[in-house]
Amino acid sequence: MQVIEFRDVHKAFNGVKVLDGVSFSVRRGEKLAIVGPSGTGKSVLLKHIVGLLRPDEGEVEIASVRIGYLFQSGALIQWLTLAENVALPLEETTDLSDEEISLRVDAALSAVGLKDAAGKYPREVSGGMQKRAGLARSIVRDGKDGAIGCRSNSRYTIGISISIGGIIQGTLIISAIERF
């Protein structure tokens, strides 16, 4: 089943083409990495996927599934602990018990290597840890401890340098900045 399909998608800002005839599809369970230098349209493409932008021309079809996404900064609420930040979408949008929320938060924080930092505030942890907390918040609704690896090498940083990533029922989308 296709969960994402772009057909001849065009997007421009103030006359500058950012997406020029982009076409691709992603099936359920596939992994998609969007890699390129800064300013080449990775975030614009991802904003189309999550519905924050609409194409000037072409079509974007997304299956009827829930999409989680992660902002570049982590977008954490500074007066909440990392665990409270991760729990927030569950508290605001579900009827889960406090016990179930706690189990899911623990699993999500463990999946990104932050279980021991659960009680810390964003200002008390590094920028990379803040981004991982944002990633935990984006996966917590799945109720899985997810096998999301944060691997890096000298050319690409994947996981930590996610611009906006999403998990669409087992389909992982990652955007990484290519380093030269």
GROMACS .gro file of N, CA and C in nm:
model
  540
    1MET      N    1   0.083  -0.119   0.000
    1MET     CA    2   0.000   0.000   0.000
    1MET      C    3   0.088   0.125   0.000
    2GLN      N    4   0.057   0.219  -0.090
    2GLN     CA    5   0.129   0.347  -0.093
    2GLN      C    6   0.081   0.433   0.023
    3VAL      N    7   0.174   0.487   0.101
    3VAL     CA    8   0.135   0.580   0.207
    3VAL      C    9   0.167   0.724   0.169
    4ILE      N   10   0.260   0.741   0.075
    4ILE     CA   11   0.296   0.875   0.027
    4ILE      C   12   0.315   0.866  -0.123
    5GLU      N   13   0.256   0.963  -0.194
    5GLU     CA   14   0.282   0.972  -0.338
    5GLU      C   15   0.286   1.118  -0.380
    6PHE      N   16   0.396   1.155  -0.444
    6PHE     CA   17   0.414   1.287  -0.503
    6PHE      C   18   0.410   1.269  -0.654
    7ARG      N   19   0.328   1.347  -0.724
    7ARG     CA   20   0.321   1.340  -0.869
    7ARG      C   21   0.344   1.480  -0.927
    8ASP      N   22   0.461   1.498  -0.987
    8ASP     CA   23   0.497   1.623  -1.056
    8ASP      C   24   0.470   1.746  -0.970
    9VAL      N   25   0.523   1.744  -0.847
    9VAL     CA   26   0.499   1.851  -0.750
    9VAL      C   27   0.594   1.968  -0.774
   10HIS      N   28   0.535   2.087  -0.780
   10HIS     CA   29   0.609   2.212  -0.798
   10HIS      C   30   0.575   2.305  -0.682
   11LYS      N   31   0.677   2.376  -0.630
   11LYS     CA   32   0.655   2.477  -0.527
   11LYS      C   33   0.761   2.585  -0.544
   12ALA      N   34   0.715   2.710  -0.541
   12ALA     CA   35   0.806   2.824  -0.551
   12ALA      C   36   0.769   2.925  -0.444
   13PHE      N   37   0.869   3.000  -0.401
   13PHE     CA   38   0.850   3.109  -0.306
   13PHE      C   39   0.910   3.234  -0.367
   14ASN      N   40   0.828   3.337  -0.384
   14ASN     CA   41   0.873   3.464  -0.444
   14ASN      C   42   0.945   3.440  -0.577
   15GLY      N   43   0.890   3.350  -0.657
   15GLY     CA   44   0.945   3.322  -0.789
   15GLY      C   45   1.063   3.228  -0.792
   16VAL      N   46   1.111   3.183  -0.678
   16VAL     CA   47   1.225   3.092  -0.672
   16VAL      C   48   1.171   2.949  -0.660
   17LYS      N   49   1.201   2.866  -0.761
   17LYS     CA   50   1.156   2.727  -0.759
   17LYS      C   51   1.232   2.648  -0.652
   18VAL      N   52   1.156   2.582  -0.567
   18VAL     CA   53   1.215   2.499  -0.463
   18VAL      C   54   1.193   2.352  -0.497
   19LEU      N   55   1.072   2.317  -0.536
   19LEU     CA   56   1.042   2.183  -0.585
   19LEU      C   57   1.003   2.198  -0.731
   20ASP      N   58   1.066   2.121  -0.818
   20ASP     CA   59   1.044   2.136  -0.962
   20ASP      C   60   1.015   2.000  -1.025
   21GLY      N   61   0.889   1.960  -1.020
   21GLY     CA   62   0.850   1.834  -1.082
   21GLY      C   63   0.887   1.711  -1.003
   22VAL      N   64   0.880   1.718  -0.871
   22VAL     CA   65   0.917   1.605  -0.785
   22VAL      C   66   0.811   1.496  -0.792
   23SER      N   67   0.855   1.373  -0.818
   23SER     CA   68   0.765   1.257  -0.821
   23SER      C   69   0.832   1.140  -0.751
   24PHE      N   70   0.761   1.077  -0.659
   24PHE     CA   71   0.807   0.955  -0.593
   24PHE      C   72   0.692   0.897  -0.514
   25SER      N   73   0.709   0.772  -0.471
   25SER     CA   74   0.609   0.711  -0.384
   25SER      C   75   0.681   0.628  -0.279
   26VAL      N   76   0.614   0.610  -0.166
   26VAL     CA   77   0.668   0.532  -0.056
   26VAL      C   78   0.559   0.435  -0.012
   27ARG      N   79   0.597   0.309  -0.003
   27ARG     CA   80   0.502   0.205   0.041
   27ARG      C   81   0.511   0.188   0.192
   28ARG      N   82   0.404   0.138   0.251
   28ARG     CA   83   0.401   0.112   0.395
   28ARG      C   84   0.523   0.028   0.434
   29GLY      N   85   0.592   0.070   0.539
   29GLY     CA   86   0.707  -0.004   0.590
   29GLY      C   87   0.840   0.034   0.527
   30GLU      N   88   0.840   0.108   0.417
   30GLU     CA   89   0.966   0.150   0.355
   30GLU      C   90   1.029   0.262   0.436
   31LYS      N   91   1.158   0.277   0.421
   31LYS     CA   92   1.232   0.387   0.483
   31LYS      C   93   1.270   0.485   0.373
   32LEU      N   94   1.253   0.613   0.399
   32LEU     CA   95   1.288   0.716   0.302
   32LEU      C   96   1.380   0.815   0.370
   33ALA      N   97   1.496   0.836   0.313
   33ALA     CA   98   1.588   0.939   0.362
   33ALA      C   99   1.594   1.049   0.258
   34ILE      N  100   1.574   1.170   0.302
   34ILE     CA  101   1.581   1.287   0.215
   34ILE      C  102   1.708   1.359   0.254
   35VAL      N  103   1.807   1.354   0.167
   35VAL     CA  104   1.940   1.405   0.199
   35VAL      C  105   1.982   1.505   0.093
   36GLY      N  106   2.043   1.614   0.137
   36GLY     CA  107   2.094   1.713   0.044
   36GLY      C  108   2.149   1.832   0.118
   37PRO      N  109   2.219   1.918   0.048
   37PRO     CA  110   2.274   2.039   0.111
   37PRO      C  111   2.164   2.130   0.163
   38SER      N  112   2.201   2.219   0.250
   38SER     CA  113   2.108   2.316   0.304
   38SER      C  114   2.048   2.401   0.192
   39GLY      N  115   1.918   2.425   0.201
   39GLY     CA  116   1.851   2.511   0.103
   39GLY      C  117   1.805   2.442  -0.024
   40THR      N  118   1.800   2.309  -0.026
   40THR     CA  119   1.762   2.239  -0.148
   40THR      C  120   1.618   2.186  -0.148
   41GLY      N  121   1.539   2.221  -0.046
   41GLY     CA  122   1.397   2.186  -0.047
   41GLY      C  123   1.356   2.068   0.038
   42LYS      N  124   1.447   2.015   0.122
   42LYS     CA  125   1.412   1.901   0.206
   42LYS      C  126   1.297   1.933   0.299
   43SER      N  127   1.307   2.042   0.370
   43SER     CA  128   1.200   2.080   0.465
   43SER      C  129   1.072   2.115   0.393
   44VAL      N  130   1.082   2.177   0.276
   44VAL     CA  131   0.962   2.210   0.197
   44VAL      C  132   0.890   2.082   0.157
   45LEU      N  133   0.966   1.982   0.112
   45LEU     CA  134   0.907   1.855   0.076
   45LEU      C  135   0.838   1.791   0.196
   46LEU      N  136   0.905   1.791   0.310
   46LEU     CA  137   0.847   1.732   0.430
   46LEU      C  138   0.724   1.808   0.479
   47LYS      N  139   0.725   1.939   0.463
   47LYS     CA  140   0.607   2.018   0.502
   47LYS      C  141   0.487   1.985   0.414
   48HIS      N  142   0.511   1.944   0.290
   48HIS     CA  143   0.402   1.896   0.205
   48HIS      C  144   0.348   1.763   0.259
   49ILE      N  145   0.437   1.677   0.306
   49ILE     CA  146   0.396   1.547   0.358
   49ILE      C  147   0.307   1.563   0.481
   50VAL      N  148   0.345   1.653   0.571
   50VAL     CA  149   0.267   1.668   0.695
   50VAL      C  150   0.150   1.764   0.679
   51GLY      N  151   0.135   1.823   0.560
   51GLY     CA  152   0.020   1.908   0.532
   51GLY      C  153   0.034   2.055   0.570
   52LEU      N  154   0.156   2.098   0.598
   52LEU     CA  155   0.178   2.239   0.631
   52LEU      C  156   0.188   2.326   0.506
   53LEU      N  157   0.216   2.265   0.391
   53LEU     CA  158   0.221   2.336   0.263
   53LEU      C  159   0.141   2.258   0.159
   54ARG      N  160   0.094   2.328   0.059
   54ARG     CA  161   0.025   2.268  -0.056
   54ARG      C  162   0.107   2.300  -0.182
   55PRO      N  163   0.111   2.208  -0.277
   55PRO     CA  164   0.189   2.235  -0.399
   55PRO      C  165   0.124   2.343  -0.485
   56ASP      N  166   0.208   2.418  -0.558
   56ASP     CA  167   0.158   2.513  -0.657
   56ASP      C  168   0.100   2.437  -0.775
   57GLU      N  169   0.164   2.328  -0.811
   57GLU     CA  170   0.119   2.238  -0.918
   57GLU      C  171   0.149   2.096  -0.874
   58GLY      N  172   0.079   2.000  -0.933
   58GLY     CA  173   0.102   1.860  -0.903
   58GLY      C  174   0.014   1.813  -0.789
   59GLU      N  175   0.037   1.689  -0.749
   59GLU     CA  176  -0.046   1.628  -0.646
   59GLU      C  177   0.038   1.558  -0.541
   60VAL      N  178  -0.008   1.570  -0.416
   60VAL     CA  179   0.051   1.498  -0.305
   60VAL      C  180  -0.062   1.417  -0.243
   61GLU      N  181  -0.043   1.286  -0.237
   61GLU     CA  182  -0.143   1.200  -0.172
   61GLU      C  183  -0.079   1.130  -0.055
   62ILE      N  184  -0.145   1.141   0.059
   62ILE     CA  185  -0.100   1.077   0.180
   62ILE      C  186  -0.213   0.986   0.227
   63ALA      N  187  -0.181   0.860   0.257
   63ALA     CA  188  -0.283   0.766   0.303
   63ALA      C  189  -0.346   0.819   0.432
   64SER      N  190  -0.464   0.775   0.462
   64SER     CA  191  -0.535   0.817   0.583
   64SER      C  192  -0.470   0.755   0.706
   65VAL      N  193  -0.359   0.812   0.744
   65VAL     CA  194  -0.287   0.763   0.861
   65VAL      C  195  -0.243   0.883   0.943
   66ARG      N  196  -0.215   0.859   1.068
   66ARG     CA  197  -0.166   0.965   1.157
   66ARG      C  198  -0.019   0.991   1.126
   67ILE      N  199   0.018   1.115   1.126
   67ILE     CA  200   0.156   1.153   1.098
   67ILE      C  201   0.214   1.223   1.220
   68GLY      N  202   0.327   1.178   1.265
   68GLY     CA  203   0.400   1.247   1.370
   68GLY      C  204   0.517   1.318   1.306
   69TYR      N  205   0.555   1.434   1.358
   69TYR     CA  206   0.670   1.503   1.300
   69TYR      C  207   0.752   1.570   1.408
   70LEU      N  208   0.874   1.600   1.372
   70LEU     CA  209   0.972   1.653   1.466
   70LEU      C  210   1.029   1.782   1.409
   71PHE      N  211   1.024   1.886   1.489
   71PHE     CA  212   1.079   2.014   1.445
   71PHE      C  213   1.229   2.017   1.469
   72GLN      N  214   1.298   2.095   1.389
   72GLN     CA  215   1.443   2.104   1.393
   72GLN      C  216   1.494   2.136   1.533
   73SER      N  217   1.428   2.224   1.605
   73SER     CA  218   1.474   2.266   1.737
   73SER      C  219   1.430   2.171   1.847
   74GLY      N  220   1.341   2.079   1.819
   74GLY     CA  221   1.283   1.993   1.922
   74GLY      C  222   1.152   2.050   1.973
   75ALA      N  223   1.136   2.182   1.970
   75ALA     CA  224   1.013   2.252   2.009
   75ALA      C  225   0.960   2.205   2.144
   76LEU      N  226   1.047   2.197   2.243
   76LEU     CA  227   1.007   2.154   2.376
   76LEU      C  228   0.956   2.272   2.457
   77ILE      N  229   0.864   2.245   2.547
   77ILE     CA  230   0.814   2.347   2.639
   77ILE      C  231   0.912   2.354   2.755
   78GLN      N  232   0.971   2.470   2.775
   78GLN     CA  233   1.084   2.484   2.866
   78GLN      C  234   1.051   2.459   3.013
   79TRP      N  235   0.927   2.480   3.055
   79TRP     CA  236   0.892   2.462   3.195
   79TRP      C  237   0.839   2.321   3.227
   80LEU      N  238   0.844   2.232   3.128
   80LEU     CA  239   0.808   2.092   3.148
   80LEU      C  240   0.933   2.006   3.140
   81THR      N  241   0.937   1.899   3.218
   81THR     CA  242   1.049   1.806   3.208
   81THR      C  243   1.044   1.734   3.074
   82LEU      N  244   1.151   1.663   3.040
   82LEU     CA  245   1.151   1.588   2.915
   82LEU      C  246   1.036   1.488   2.914
   83ALA      N  247   1.015   1.417   3.025
   83ALA     CA  248   0.905   1.320   3.032
   83ALA      C  249   0.769   1.388   3.015
   84GLU      N  250   0.752   1.503   3.077
   84GLU     CA  251   0.624   1.577   3.064
   84GLU      C  252   0.603   1.624   2.920
   85ASN      N  253   0.710   1.667   2.854
   85ASN     CA  254   0.701   1.706   2.713
   85ASN      C  255   0.659   1.588   2.627
   86VAL      N  256   0.717   1.472   2.652
   86VAL     CA  257   0.686   1.353   2.574
   86VAL      C  258   0.542   1.307   2.601
   87ALA      N  259   0.498   1.320   2.725
   87ALA     CA  260   0.362   1.277   2.764
   87ALA      C  261   0.253   1.369   2.711
   88LEU      N  262   0.285   1.493   2.683
   88LEU     CA  263   0.185   1.593   2.649
   88LEU      C  264   0.088   1.552   2.538
   89PRO      N  265   0.133   1.500   2.423
   89PRO     CA  266   0.035   1.463   2.321
   89PRO      C  267  -0.060   1.352   2.365
   90LEU      N  268  -0.013   1.263   2.451
   90LEU     CA  269  -0.101   1.157   2.501
   90LEU      C  270  -0.203   1.213   2.599
   91GLU      N  271  -0.158   1.304   2.684
   91GLU     CA  272  -0.250   1.365   2.782
   91GLU      C  273  -0.356   1.451   2.715
   92GLU      N  274  -0.318   1.517   2.608
   92GLU     CA  275  -0.409   1.611   2.541
   92GLU      C  276  -0.501   1.546   2.440
   93THR      N  277  -0.463   1.430   2.386
   93THR     CA  278  -0.541   1.375   2.274
   93THR      C  279  -0.591   1.232   2.294
   94THR      N  280  -0.566   1.173   2.411
   94THR     CA  281  -0.612   1.035   2.434
   94THR      C  282  -0.681   1.025   2.569
   95ASP      N  283  -0.744   0.911   2.592
   95ASP     CA  284  -0.805   0.880   2.721
   95ASP      C  285  -0.725   0.773   2.794
   96LEU      N  286  -0.597   0.761   2.762
   96LEU     CA  287  -0.513   0.660   2.825
   96LEU      C  288  -0.498   0.689   2.974
   97SER      N  289  -0.482   0.582   3.052
   97SER     CA  290  -0.460   0.598   3.196
   97SER      C  291  -0.321   0.658   3.219
   98ASP      N  292  -0.303   0.715   3.337
   98ASP     CA  293  -0.171   0.771   3.373
   98ASP      C  294  -0.064   0.662   3.367
   99GLU      N  295  -0.101   0.540   3.407
   99GLU     CA  296  -0.006   0.429   3.404
   99GLU      C  297   0.037   0.396   3.261
  100GLU      N  298  -0.059   0.389   3.168
  100GLU     CA  299  -0.027   0.360   3.029
  100GLU      C  300   0.058   0.472   2.968
  101ILE      N  301   0.024   0.596   3.000
  101ILE     CA  302   0.103   0.710   2.951
  101ILE      C  303   0.246   0.699   3.002
  102SER      N  304   0.261   0.669   3.129
  102SER     CA  305   0.394   0.656   3.188
  102SER      C  306   0.476   0.545   3.121
  103LEU      N  307   0.410   0.432   3.093
  103LEU     CA  308   0.479   0.320   3.025
  103LEU      C  309   0.524   0.360   2.885
  104ARG      N  310   0.437   0.430   2.812
  104ARG     CA  311   0.472   0.472   2.676
  104ARG      C  312   0.583   0.577   2.676
  105VAL      N  313   0.576   0.669   2.771
  105VAL     CA  314   0.680   0.773   2.781
  105VAL      C  315   0.814   0.708   2.812
  106ASP      N  316   0.815   0.615   2.909
  106ASP     CA  317   0.940   0.544   2.943
  106ASP      C  318   0.996   0.471   2.821
  107ALA      N  319   0.909   0.404   2.745
  107ALA     CA  320   0.953   0.330   2.627
  107ALA      C  321   1.010   0.423   2.521
  108ALA      N  322   0.942   0.536   2.498
  108ALA     CA  323   0.988   0.631   2.396
  108ALA      C  324   1.121   0.694   2.437
  109LEU      N  325   1.132   0.733   2.564
  109LEU     CA  326   1.259   0.792   2.610
  109LEU      C  327   1.371   0.689   2.606
  110SER      N  328   1.342   0.565   2.639
  110SER     CA  329   1.443   0.459   2.631
  110SER      C  330   1.488   0.438   2.487
  111ALA      N  331   1.393   0.444   2.393
  111ALA     CA  332   1.425   0.421   2.252
  111ALA      C  333   1.522   0.524   2.198
  112VAL      N  334   1.523   0.644   2.256
  112VAL     CA  335   1.615   0.749   2.208
  112VAL      C  336   1.729   0.774   2.307
  113GLY      N  337   1.745   0.683   2.405
  113GLY     CA  338   1.857   0.692   2.499
  113GLY      C  339   1.844   0.800   2.604
  114LEU      N  340   1.722   0.835   2.643
  114LEU     CA  341   1.703   0.943   2.740
  114LEU      C  342   1.630   0.903   2.868
  115LYS      N  343   1.620   0.775   2.894
  115LYS     CA  344   1.544   0.732   3.013
  115LYS      C  345   1.599   0.797   3.140
  116ASP      N  346   1.730   0.807   3.151
  116ASP     CA  347   1.791   0.864   3.273
  116ASP      C  348   1.775   1.016   3.281
  117ALA      N  349   1.734   1.080   3.173
  117ALA     CA  350   1.717   1.226   3.173
  117ALA      C  351   1.570   1.267   3.180
  118ALA      N  352   1.481   1.173   3.203
  118ALA     CA  353   1.335   1.199   3.201
  118ALA      C  354   1.293   1.315   3.291
  119GLY      N  355   1.355   1.329   3.407
  119GLY     CA  356   1.317   1.433   3.503
  119GLY      C  357   1.386   1.567   3.483
  120LYS      N  358   1.468   1.578   3.380
  120LYS     CA  359   1.540   1.703   3.355
  120LYS      C  360   1.457   1.796   3.268
  121TYR      N  361   1.485   1.924   3.280
  121TYR     CA  362   1.421   2.026   3.197
  121TYR      C  363   1.505   2.049   3.072
  122PRO      N  364   1.444   2.097   2.965
  122PRO     CA  365   1.521   2.118   2.841
  122PRO      C  366   1.648   2.200   2.860
  123ARG      N  367   1.644   2.301   2.944
  123ARG     CA  368   1.762   2.385   2.964
  123ARG      C  369   1.876   2.311   3.035
  124GLU      N  370   1.844   2.195   3.094
  124GLU     CA  371   1.944   2.118   3.167
  124GLU      C  372   2.011   2.009   3.082
  125VAL      N  373   1.972   2.000   2.955
  125VAL     CA  374   2.031   1.898   2.868
  125VAL      C  375   2.085   1.962   2.741
  126SER      N  376   2.165   1.888   2.669
  126SER     CA  377   2.226   1.940   2.546
  126SER      C  378   2.123   1.957   2.435
  127GLY      N  379   2.162   2.028   2.331
  127GLY     CA  380   2.075   2.046   2.215
  127GLY      C  381   2.040   1.914   2.149
  128GLY      N  382   2.137   1.823   2.140
  128GLY     CA  383   2.112   1.691   2.082
  128GLY      C  384   2.013   1.611   2.164
  129MET      N  385   2.022   1.623   2.295
  129MET     CA  386   1.926   1.554   2.383
  129MET      C  387   1.787   1.614   2.368
  130GLN      N  388   1.779   1.746   2.349
  130GLN     CA  389   1.649   1.809   2.326
  130GLN      C  390   1.585   1.757   2.198
  131LYS      N  391   1.667   1.741   2.093
  131LYS     CA  392   1.614   1.688   1.966
  131LYS      C  393   1.567   1.545   1.984
  132ARG      N  394   1.642   1.465   2.060
  132ARG     CA  395   1.599   1.328   2.084
  132ARG      C  396   1.470   1.322   2.166
  133ALA      N  397   1.453   1.418   2.259
  133ALA     CA  398   1.327   1.424   2.335
  133ALA      C  399   1.212   1.458   2.240
  134GLY      N  400   1.236   1.547   2.146
  134GLY     CA  401   1.134   1.578   2.045
  134GLY      C  402   1.101   1.456   1.961
  135LEU      N  403   1.203   1.375   1.929
  135LEU     CA  404   1.181   1.251   1.855
  135LEU      C  405   1.098   1.154   1.939
  136ALA      N  406   1.128   1.144   2.067
  136ALA     CA  407   1.051   1.057   2.156
  136ALA      C  408   0.904   1.101   2.158
  137ARG      N  409   0.881   1.232   2.161
  137ARG     CA  410   0.743   1.283   2.160
  137ARG      C  411   0.673   1.245   2.029
  138SER      N  412   0.747   1.242   1.919
  138SER     CA  413   0.683   1.210   1.791
  138SER      C  414   0.650   1.061   1.777
  139ILE      N  415   0.716   0.974   1.853
  139ILE     CA  416   0.688   0.830   1.844
  139ILE      C  417   0.604   0.778   1.959
  140VAL      N  418   0.581   0.856   2.063
  140VAL     CA  419   0.516   0.806   2.184
  140VAL      C  420   0.374   0.757   2.158
  141ARG      N  421   0.304   0.815   2.063
  141ARG     CA  422   0.165   0.776   2.038
  141ARG      C  423   0.154   0.636   1.981
  142ASP      N  424   0.261   0.585   1.922
  142ASP     CA  425   0.257   0.452   1.863
  142ASP      C  426   0.256   0.342   1.968
  143GLY      N  427   0.296   0.375   2.092
  143GLY     CA  428   0.296   0.274   2.196
  143GLY      C  429   0.401   0.167   2.175
  144LYS      N  430   0.500   0.196   2.092
  144LYS     CA  431   0.606   0.100   2.063
  144LYS      C  432   0.736   0.157   2.119
  145ASP      N  433   0.827   0.068   2.150
  145ASP     CA  434   0.958   0.117   2.193
  145ASP      C  435   1.048   0.138   2.074
  146GLY      N  436   0.994   0.121   1.953
  146GLY     CA  437   1.054   0.152   1.824
  146GLY      C  438   1.202   0.128   1.811
  147ALA      N  439   1.242   0.072   1.702
  147ALA     CA  440   1.383   0.052   1.673
  147ALA      C  441   1.430   0.167   1.587
  148ILE      N  442   1.444   0.281   1.649
  148ILE     CA  443   1.490   0.399   1.577
  148ILE      C  444   1.635   0.423   1.616
  149GLY      N  445   1.724   0.405   1.523
  149GLY     CA  446   1.865   0.423   1.553
  149GLY      C  447   1.910   0.563   1.517
  150CYS      N  448   1.999   0.616   1.591
  150CYS     CA  449   2.058   0.745   1.560
  150CYS      C  450   2.203   0.718   1.525
  151ARG      N  451   2.229   0.698   1.397
  151ARG     CA  452   2.363   0.663   1.351
  151ARG      C  453   2.421   0.782   1.278
  152SER      N  454   2.550   0.795   1.281
  152SER     CA  455   2.612   0.903   1.205
  152SER      C  456   2.746   0.856   1.151
  153ASN      N  457   2.791   0.924   1.048
  153ASN     CA  458   2.926   0.904   0.998
  153ASN      C  459   2.977   1.041   0.957
  154SER      N  460   3.092   1.045   0.895
  154SER     CA  461   3.152   1.175   0.866
  154SER      C  462   3.074   1.255   0.762
  155ARG      N  463   2.993   1.188   0.678
  155ARG     CA  464   2.924   1.262   0.574
  155ARG      C  465   2.779   1.298   0.609
  156TYR      N  466   2.711   1.210   0.680
  156TYR     CA  467   2.571   1.233   0.713
  156TYR      C  468   2.548   1.215   0.862
  157THR      N  469   2.461   1.292   0.917
  157THR     CA  470   2.414   1.269   1.052
  157THR      C  471   2.267   1.239   1.039
  158ILE      N  472   2.227   1.120   1.076
  158ILE     CA  473   2.089   1.077   1.059
  158ILE      C  474   2.031   1.050   1.197
  159GLY      N  475   1.913   1.100   1.222
  159GLY     CA  476   1.847   1.080   1.352
  159GLY      C  477   1.854   1.208   1.432
  160ILE      N  478   1.971   1.251   1.466
  160ILE     CA  479   1.985   1.372   1.547
  160ILE      C  480   1.959   1.498   1.464
  161SER      N  481   2.001   1.501   1.338
  161SER     CA  482   1.982   1.620   1.255
  161SER      C  483   1.856   1.614   1.171
  162ILE      N  484   1.752   1.555   1.227
  162ILE     CA  485   1.626   1.548   1.153
  162ILE      C  486   1.566   1.688   1.147
  163SER      N  487   1.528   1.731   1.028
  163SER     CA  488   1.459   1.859   1.016
  163SER      C  489   1.316   1.840   1.061
  164ILE      N  490   1.244   1.766   0.985
  164ILE     CA  491   1.111   1.723   1.027
  164ILE      C  492   1.106   1.578   0.985
  165GLY      N  493   1.080   1.492   1.077
  165GLY     CA  494   1.072   1.351   1.042
  165GLY      C  495   0.935   1.302   1.079
  166GLY      N  496   0.900   1.193   1.029
  166GLY     CA  497   0.769   1.141   1.065
  166GLY      C  498   0.769   0.990   1.064
  167ILE      N  499   0.678   0.936   1.137
  167ILE     CA  500   0.656   0.794   1.134
  167ILE      C  501   0.512   0.775   1.094
  168ILE      N  502   0.491   0.713   0.981
  168ILE     CA  503   0.358   0.691   0.928
  168ILE      C  504   0.334   0.541   0.930
  169GLN      N  505   0.275   0.492   1.036
  169GLN     CA  506   0.247   0.350   1.053
  169GLN      C  507   0.360   0.263   1.002
  170GLY      N  508   0.475   0.276   1.064
  170GLY     CA  509   0.589   0.192   1.028
  170GLY      C  510   0.677   0.246   0.918
  171THR      N  511   0.637   0.354   0.854
  171THR     CA  512   0.718   0.415   0.749
  171THR      C  513   0.794   0.531   0.811
  172LEU      N  514   0.924   0.527   0.808
  172LEU     CA  515   1.007   0.629   0.870
  172LEU      C  516   1.060   0.723   0.763
  173ILE      N  517   1.044   0.852   0.786
  173ILE     CA  518   1.094   0.953   0.695
  173ILE      C  519   1.196   1.036   0.769
  174ILE      N  520   1.314   1.048   0.712
  174ILE     CA  521   1.421   1.122   0.776
  174ILE      C  522   1.477   1.222   0.677
  175SER      N  523   1.503   1.342   0.725
  175SER     CA  524   1.570   1.442   0.645
  175SER      C  525   1.702   1.475   0.713
  176ALA      N  526   1.810   1.471   0.640
  176ALA     CA  527   1.940   1.498   0.698
  176ALA      C  528   2.015   1.597   0.608
  177ILE      N  529   2.095   1.680   0.668
  177ILE     CA  530   2.175   1.776   0.593
  177ILE      C  531   2.304   1.708   0.551
  178GLU      N  532   2.333   1.714   0.421
  178GLU     CA  533   2.457   1.656   0.370
  178GLU      C  534   2.571   1.747   0.410
  179ARG      N  535   2.675   1.688   0.462
  179ARG     CA  536   2.792   1.766   0.505
  179ARG      C  537   2.903   1.746   0.404
  180PHE      N  538   2.967   1.856   0.364
  180PHE     CA  539   3.075   1.848   0.266
  180PHE      C  540   3.208   1.874   0.331
   0.00000   0.00000   0.00000
